[in-house]
Short mmCIF file of C-alpha atoms and ligand atoms in Angstrom, two decimals:
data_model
loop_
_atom_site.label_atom_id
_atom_site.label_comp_id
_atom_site.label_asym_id
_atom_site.label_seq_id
_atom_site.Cartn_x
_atom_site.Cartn_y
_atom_site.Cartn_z
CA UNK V 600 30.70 7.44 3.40
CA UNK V 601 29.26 10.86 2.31
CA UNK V 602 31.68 12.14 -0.33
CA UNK V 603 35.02 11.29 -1.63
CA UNK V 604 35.67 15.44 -1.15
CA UNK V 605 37.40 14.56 2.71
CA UNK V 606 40.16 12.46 1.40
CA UNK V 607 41.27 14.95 -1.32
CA UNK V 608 43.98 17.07 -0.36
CA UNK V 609 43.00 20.35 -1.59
CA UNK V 610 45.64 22.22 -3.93
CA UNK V 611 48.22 24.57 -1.81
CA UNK V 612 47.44 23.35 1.45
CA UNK V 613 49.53 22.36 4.21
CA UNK V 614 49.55 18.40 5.12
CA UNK V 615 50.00 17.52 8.53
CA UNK V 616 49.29 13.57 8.85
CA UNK V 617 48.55 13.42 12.39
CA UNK V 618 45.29 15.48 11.01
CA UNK V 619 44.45 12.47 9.22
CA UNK V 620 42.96 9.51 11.41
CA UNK V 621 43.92 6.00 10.02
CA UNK V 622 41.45 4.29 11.30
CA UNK V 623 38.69 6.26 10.13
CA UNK V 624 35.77 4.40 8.74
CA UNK V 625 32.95 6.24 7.69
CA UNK V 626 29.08 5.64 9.31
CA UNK V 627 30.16 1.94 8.60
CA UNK V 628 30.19 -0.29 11.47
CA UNK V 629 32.09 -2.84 9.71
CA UNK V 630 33.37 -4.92 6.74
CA UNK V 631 29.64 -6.56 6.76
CA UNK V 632 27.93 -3.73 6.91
CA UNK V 633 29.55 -2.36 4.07
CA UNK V 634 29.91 -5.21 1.71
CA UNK V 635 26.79 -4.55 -0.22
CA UNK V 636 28.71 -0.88 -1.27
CA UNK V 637 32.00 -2.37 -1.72
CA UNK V 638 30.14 -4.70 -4.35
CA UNK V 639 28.20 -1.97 -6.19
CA UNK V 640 31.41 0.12 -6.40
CA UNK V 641 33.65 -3.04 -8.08
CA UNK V 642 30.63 -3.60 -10.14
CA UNK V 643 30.84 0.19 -11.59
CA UNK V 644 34.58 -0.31 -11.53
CA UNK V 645 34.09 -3.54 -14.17
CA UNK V 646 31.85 -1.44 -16.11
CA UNK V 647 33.39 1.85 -16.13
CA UNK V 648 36.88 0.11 -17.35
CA UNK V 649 34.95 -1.65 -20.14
CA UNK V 650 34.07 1.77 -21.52
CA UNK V 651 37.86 3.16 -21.28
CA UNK V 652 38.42 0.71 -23.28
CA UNK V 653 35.86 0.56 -25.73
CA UNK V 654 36.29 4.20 -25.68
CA UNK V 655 39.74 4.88 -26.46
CA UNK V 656 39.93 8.39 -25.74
CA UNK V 657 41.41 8.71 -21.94
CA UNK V 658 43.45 6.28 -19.55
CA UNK V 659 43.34 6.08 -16.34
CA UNK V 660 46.57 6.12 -14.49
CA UNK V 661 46.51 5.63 -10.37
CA UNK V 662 49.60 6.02 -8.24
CA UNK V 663 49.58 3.96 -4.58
CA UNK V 664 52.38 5.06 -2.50
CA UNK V 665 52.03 3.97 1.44
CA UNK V 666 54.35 3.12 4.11
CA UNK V 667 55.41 -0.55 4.43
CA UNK V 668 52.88 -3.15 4.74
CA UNK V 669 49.97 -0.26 4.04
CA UNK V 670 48.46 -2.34 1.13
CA UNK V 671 49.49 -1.43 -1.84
CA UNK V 672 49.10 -5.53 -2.93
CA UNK V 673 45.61 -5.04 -1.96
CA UNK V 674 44.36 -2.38 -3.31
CA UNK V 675 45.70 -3.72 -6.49
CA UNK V 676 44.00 -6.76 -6.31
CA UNK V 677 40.67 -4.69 -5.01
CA UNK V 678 40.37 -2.90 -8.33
CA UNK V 679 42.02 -4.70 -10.83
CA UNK V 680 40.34 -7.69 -9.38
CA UNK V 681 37.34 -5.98 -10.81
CA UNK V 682 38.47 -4.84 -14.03
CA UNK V 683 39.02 -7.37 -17.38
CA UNK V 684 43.16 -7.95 -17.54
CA UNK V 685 43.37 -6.96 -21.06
CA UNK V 686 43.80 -3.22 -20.83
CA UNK V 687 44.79 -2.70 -17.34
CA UNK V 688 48.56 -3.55 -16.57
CA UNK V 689 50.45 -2.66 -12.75
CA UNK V 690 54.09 -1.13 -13.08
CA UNK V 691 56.31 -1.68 -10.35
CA UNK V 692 59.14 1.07 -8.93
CA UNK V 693 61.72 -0.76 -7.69
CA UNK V 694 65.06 0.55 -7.16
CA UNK V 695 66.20 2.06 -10.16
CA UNK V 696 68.19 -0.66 -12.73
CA UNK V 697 71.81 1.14 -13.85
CA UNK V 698 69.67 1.84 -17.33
CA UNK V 699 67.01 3.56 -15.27
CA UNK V 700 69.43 6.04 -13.17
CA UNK V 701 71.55 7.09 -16.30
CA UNK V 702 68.40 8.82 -17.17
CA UNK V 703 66.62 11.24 -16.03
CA UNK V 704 64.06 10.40 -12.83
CA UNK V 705 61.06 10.51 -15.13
CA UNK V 706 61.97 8.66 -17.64
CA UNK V 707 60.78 5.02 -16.13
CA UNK V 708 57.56 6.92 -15.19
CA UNK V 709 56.29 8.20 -18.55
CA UNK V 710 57.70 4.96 -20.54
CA UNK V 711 55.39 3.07 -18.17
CA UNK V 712 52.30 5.63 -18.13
CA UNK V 713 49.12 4.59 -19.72
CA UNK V 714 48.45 4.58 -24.04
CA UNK V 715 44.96 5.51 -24.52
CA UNK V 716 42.03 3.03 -23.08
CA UNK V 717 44.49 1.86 -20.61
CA UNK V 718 44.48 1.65 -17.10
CA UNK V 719 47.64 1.52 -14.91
CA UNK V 720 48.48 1.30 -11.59
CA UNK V 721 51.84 2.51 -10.13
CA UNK V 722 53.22 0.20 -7.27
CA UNK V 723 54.86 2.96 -5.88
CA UNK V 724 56.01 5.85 -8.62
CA UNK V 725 57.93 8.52 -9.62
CA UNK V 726 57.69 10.03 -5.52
CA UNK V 727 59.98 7.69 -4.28
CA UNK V 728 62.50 10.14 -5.94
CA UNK V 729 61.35 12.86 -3.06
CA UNK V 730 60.67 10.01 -0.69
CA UNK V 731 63.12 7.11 0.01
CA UNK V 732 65.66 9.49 -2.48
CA UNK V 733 64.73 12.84 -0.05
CA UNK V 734 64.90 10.18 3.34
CA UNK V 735 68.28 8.58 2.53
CA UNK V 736 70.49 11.31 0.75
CA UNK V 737 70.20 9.66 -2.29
CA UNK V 738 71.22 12.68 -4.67
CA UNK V 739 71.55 16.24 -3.27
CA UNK V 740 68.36 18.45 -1.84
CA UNK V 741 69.11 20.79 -4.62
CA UNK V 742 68.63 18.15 -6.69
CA UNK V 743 65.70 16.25 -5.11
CA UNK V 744 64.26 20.06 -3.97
CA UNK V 745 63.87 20.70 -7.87
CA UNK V 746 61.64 17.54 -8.43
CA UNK V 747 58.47 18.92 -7.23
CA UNK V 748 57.91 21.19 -9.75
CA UNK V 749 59.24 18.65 -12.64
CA UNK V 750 56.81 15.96 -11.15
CA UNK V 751 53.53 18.78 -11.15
CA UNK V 752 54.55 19.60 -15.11
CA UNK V 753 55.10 15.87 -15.97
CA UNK V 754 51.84 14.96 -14.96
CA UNK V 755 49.98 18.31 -16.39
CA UNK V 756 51.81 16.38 -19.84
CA UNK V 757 49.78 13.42 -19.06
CA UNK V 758 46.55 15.12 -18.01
CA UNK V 759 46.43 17.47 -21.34
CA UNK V 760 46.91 13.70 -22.92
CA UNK V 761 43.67 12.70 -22.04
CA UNK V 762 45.01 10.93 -18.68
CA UNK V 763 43.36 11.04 -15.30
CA UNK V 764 45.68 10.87 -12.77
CA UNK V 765 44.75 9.85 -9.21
CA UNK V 766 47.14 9.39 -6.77
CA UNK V 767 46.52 7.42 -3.58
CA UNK V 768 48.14 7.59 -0.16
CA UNK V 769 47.80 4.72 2.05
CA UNK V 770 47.86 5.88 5.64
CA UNK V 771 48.60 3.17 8.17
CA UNK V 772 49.67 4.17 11.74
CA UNK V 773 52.94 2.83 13.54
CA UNK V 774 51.28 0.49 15.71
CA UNK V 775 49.41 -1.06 13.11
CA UNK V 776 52.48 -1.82 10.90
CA UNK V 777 54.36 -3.20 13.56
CA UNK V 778 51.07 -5.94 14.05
CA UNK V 779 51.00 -6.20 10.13
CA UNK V 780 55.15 -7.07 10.73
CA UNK V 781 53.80 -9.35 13.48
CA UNK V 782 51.15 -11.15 11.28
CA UNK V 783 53.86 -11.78 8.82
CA UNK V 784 56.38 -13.32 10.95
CA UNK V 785 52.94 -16.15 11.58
CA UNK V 786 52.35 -16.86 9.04
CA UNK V 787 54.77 -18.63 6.86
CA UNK V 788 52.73 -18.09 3.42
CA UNK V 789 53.70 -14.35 4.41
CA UNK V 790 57.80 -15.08 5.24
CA UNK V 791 59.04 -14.24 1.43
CA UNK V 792 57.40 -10.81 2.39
CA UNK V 793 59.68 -9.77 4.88
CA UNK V 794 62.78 -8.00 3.58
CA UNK V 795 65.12 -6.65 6.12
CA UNK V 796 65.08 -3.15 4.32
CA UNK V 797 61.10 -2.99 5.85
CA UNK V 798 62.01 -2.95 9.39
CA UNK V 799 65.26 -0.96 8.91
CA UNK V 800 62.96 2.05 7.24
CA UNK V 801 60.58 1.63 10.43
CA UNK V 802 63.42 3.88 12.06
CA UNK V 803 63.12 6.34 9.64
CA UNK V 804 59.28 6.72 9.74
CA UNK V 805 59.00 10.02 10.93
CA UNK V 806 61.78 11.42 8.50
CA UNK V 807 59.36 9.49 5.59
CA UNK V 808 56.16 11.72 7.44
CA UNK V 809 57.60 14.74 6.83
CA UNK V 810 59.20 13.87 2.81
CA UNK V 811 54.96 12.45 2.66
CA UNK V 812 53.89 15.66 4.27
CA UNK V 813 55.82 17.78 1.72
CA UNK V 814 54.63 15.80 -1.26
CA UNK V 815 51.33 15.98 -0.98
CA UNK V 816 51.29 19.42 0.05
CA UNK V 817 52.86 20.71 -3.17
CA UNK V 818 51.72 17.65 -5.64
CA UNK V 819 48.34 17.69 -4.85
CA UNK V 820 46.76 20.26 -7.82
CA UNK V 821 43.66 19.94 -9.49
CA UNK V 822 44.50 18.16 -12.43
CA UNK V 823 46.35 15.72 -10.65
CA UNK V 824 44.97 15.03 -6.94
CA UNK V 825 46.37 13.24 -3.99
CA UNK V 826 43.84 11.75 -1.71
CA UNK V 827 44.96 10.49 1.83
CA UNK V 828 43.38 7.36 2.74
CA UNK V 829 42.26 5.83 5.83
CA UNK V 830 44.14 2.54 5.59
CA UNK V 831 43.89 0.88 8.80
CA UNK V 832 40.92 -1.01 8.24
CA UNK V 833 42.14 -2.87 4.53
CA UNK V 834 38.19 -2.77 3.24
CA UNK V 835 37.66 0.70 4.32
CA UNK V 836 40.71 1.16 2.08
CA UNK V 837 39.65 -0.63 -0.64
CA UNK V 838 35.96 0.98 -0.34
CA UNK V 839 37.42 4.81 -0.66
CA UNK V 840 39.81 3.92 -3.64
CA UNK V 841 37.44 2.25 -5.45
CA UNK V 842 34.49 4.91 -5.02
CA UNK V 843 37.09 7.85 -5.82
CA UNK V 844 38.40 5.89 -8.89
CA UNK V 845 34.81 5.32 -9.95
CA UNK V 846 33.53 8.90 -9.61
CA UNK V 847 35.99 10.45 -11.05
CA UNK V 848 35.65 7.98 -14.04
CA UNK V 849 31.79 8.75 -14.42
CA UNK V 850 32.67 12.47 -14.88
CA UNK V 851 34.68 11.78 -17.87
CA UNK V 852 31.04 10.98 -19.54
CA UNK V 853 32.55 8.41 -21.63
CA UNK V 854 30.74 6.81 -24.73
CA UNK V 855 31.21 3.58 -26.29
CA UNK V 856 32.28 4.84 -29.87
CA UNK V 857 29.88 4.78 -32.77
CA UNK V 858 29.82 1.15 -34.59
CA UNK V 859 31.87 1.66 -37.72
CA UNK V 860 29.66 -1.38 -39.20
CA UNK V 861 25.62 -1.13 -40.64
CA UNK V 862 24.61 -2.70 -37.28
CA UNK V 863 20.64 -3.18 -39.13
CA UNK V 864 22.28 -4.69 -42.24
CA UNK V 865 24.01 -6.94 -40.23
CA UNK V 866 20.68 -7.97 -38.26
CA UNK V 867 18.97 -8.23 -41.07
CA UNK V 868 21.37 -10.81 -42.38
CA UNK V 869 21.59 -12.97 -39.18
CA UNK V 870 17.76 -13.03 -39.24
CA UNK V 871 18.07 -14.21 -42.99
CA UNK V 872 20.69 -17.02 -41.93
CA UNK V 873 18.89 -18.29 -39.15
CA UNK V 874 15.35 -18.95 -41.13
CA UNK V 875 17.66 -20.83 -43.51
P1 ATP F 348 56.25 -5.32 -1.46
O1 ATP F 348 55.02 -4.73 -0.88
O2 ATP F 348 55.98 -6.60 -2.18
O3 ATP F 348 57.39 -5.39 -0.49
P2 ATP F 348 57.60 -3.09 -2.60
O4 ATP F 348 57.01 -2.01 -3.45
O5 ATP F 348 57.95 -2.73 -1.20
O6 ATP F 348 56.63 -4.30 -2.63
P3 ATP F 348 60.25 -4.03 -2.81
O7 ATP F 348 60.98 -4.74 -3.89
O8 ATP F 348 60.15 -4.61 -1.46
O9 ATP F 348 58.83 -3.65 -3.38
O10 ATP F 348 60.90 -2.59 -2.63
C1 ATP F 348 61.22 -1.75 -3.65
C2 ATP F 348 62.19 -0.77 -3.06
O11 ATP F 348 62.68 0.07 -4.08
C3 ATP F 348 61.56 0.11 -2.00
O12 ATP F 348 62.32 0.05 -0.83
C4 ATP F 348 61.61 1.48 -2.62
O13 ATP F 348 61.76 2.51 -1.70
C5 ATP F 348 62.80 1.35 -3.54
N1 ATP F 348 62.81 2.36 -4.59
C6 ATP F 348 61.82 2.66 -5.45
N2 ATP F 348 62.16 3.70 -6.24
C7 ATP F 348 63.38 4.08 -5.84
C8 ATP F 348 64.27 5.11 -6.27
N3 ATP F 348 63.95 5.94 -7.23
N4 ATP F 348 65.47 5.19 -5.66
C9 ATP F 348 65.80 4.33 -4.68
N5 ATP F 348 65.01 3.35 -4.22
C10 ATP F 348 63.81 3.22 -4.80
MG1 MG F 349 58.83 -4.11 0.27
#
């Protein structure tokens, strides 16, 4: 893979996903060949986390939004998997609770958004409200129309807050949901997957293309990207989040902080202990 620049949506531009191929897999041949840079990237990933939160001045917050069966789970499990559990946490968006919907659509979003030294992943996120909300009739267009622009300032909030925000799109194609569907309905460690709302929303997949379409077209700016990625092959998947996550982390030059102690003092003393 030659740069993360391809899967970056570039501010103001017009999305079409049929521009986008799903099954696009860099100069790798396959999940072999590439296993020796999906290691190095999970290793910078374990590091690179470590130093958030030594750090204590940013957080890293990373949206995943994808059709059903895309792989949100396992991209999750990808880079979490790499990072130490204490300090990273994954907040799901479910359909809103009567709590959640009495207030307004961003209010779940920032109560869940990363404190400093934190990193957070979004299982789905504040788009649903101009996705599944937009793609059902949820609430009005003038309503959901509106949210675009409330989403782009939210997240500026978060960015001048020390957050990086990086916000994923998992791009599967039709025909390789319906064998994901398929590989479910096999394999009965996969059955409590299956909700009935996932192959009702198949029907509505082109109507979800063009809410997508729209959303990353006027959400992706340059404090807050959208990247569309390849998804069809799950450790091609994994490989691009991973290597955007990590470069964009390495440009925030982080430092572990000063030691507030006398680090040679304290040497000195351990030597003096251990001669005893
Ligand atoms: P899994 O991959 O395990 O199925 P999931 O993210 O699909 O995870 P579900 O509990 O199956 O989780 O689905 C959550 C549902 O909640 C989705 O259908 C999603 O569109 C819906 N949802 C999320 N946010 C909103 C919202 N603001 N308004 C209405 N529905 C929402
Ligand atoms: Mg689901």
């Amino acid at each position: 893979m030659k740069s993360i620049e391809r899967f970056k949506i570039p501010p103001g531009s017009k999305v079409r996903l049929k521009d986008f191929d799903p099954s696009f897999k860099g100069g790798h041949k396959s999940h072999e060949a590439a296993a020796k840079e999906i290691d190095h990237y999970q290793q910078k990933l374990r590091a690179l986390q470590d130093l958030l939160y030594g750090e204590r001045r940013h957080s890293l917050l990373i949206c995943l939004q994808a059709m059903d069966t895309g792989g949100k789970d396992g991209v999750i499990n990808h880079v979490l998997g790499a990072m130490n559990p204490q300090g990273c946490r994954v907040a799901p968006f479910k359909e809103p609770s009567a709590e959640e919907l009495a207030h307004d659509f961003l209010w779940r979003a920032h109560k869940a958004a990363p404190a400093r030294g934190e990193v957070v992943i979004f299982n789905r996120s504040h788009y649903e409200d101009v996705l599944v909300v937009r793609v059902h009739n949820l609430v009005p267009k003038s309503v959901w129309s509106r949210r675009y622009d409330q989403i782009n300032a939210f997240e500026q909030e978060l960015v001048a807050n020390s957050t990086q925000v990086l916000k994923f799109f998992l791009h599967i194609s039709a025909g390789e949901q319906l064998k994901r569907f398929k590989q479910r309905l096999d394999d009965p460690a996969k059955h409590w997957k299956i909700s009935e709302s996932d192959y009702k929303e198949r029907a509505y997949w082109d109507k979800y293309v063009e809410a997508y379409e729209d959303a990353l077209s006027r959400c992706s700016t340059a404090h807050a990207p959208w990247f569309v990625i390849p998804a069809n092959h799950k450790w091609f998947r994994n490989l691009a989040v991973a290597r955007i996550v990590v470069e964009h982390l390495e440009a925030l030059k982080m430092k572990y902080p000063a030691p507030t102690v006398d680090i040679e003092h304290i040497r000195r003393e351990y030597h003096a202990a251990k001669k005893k």
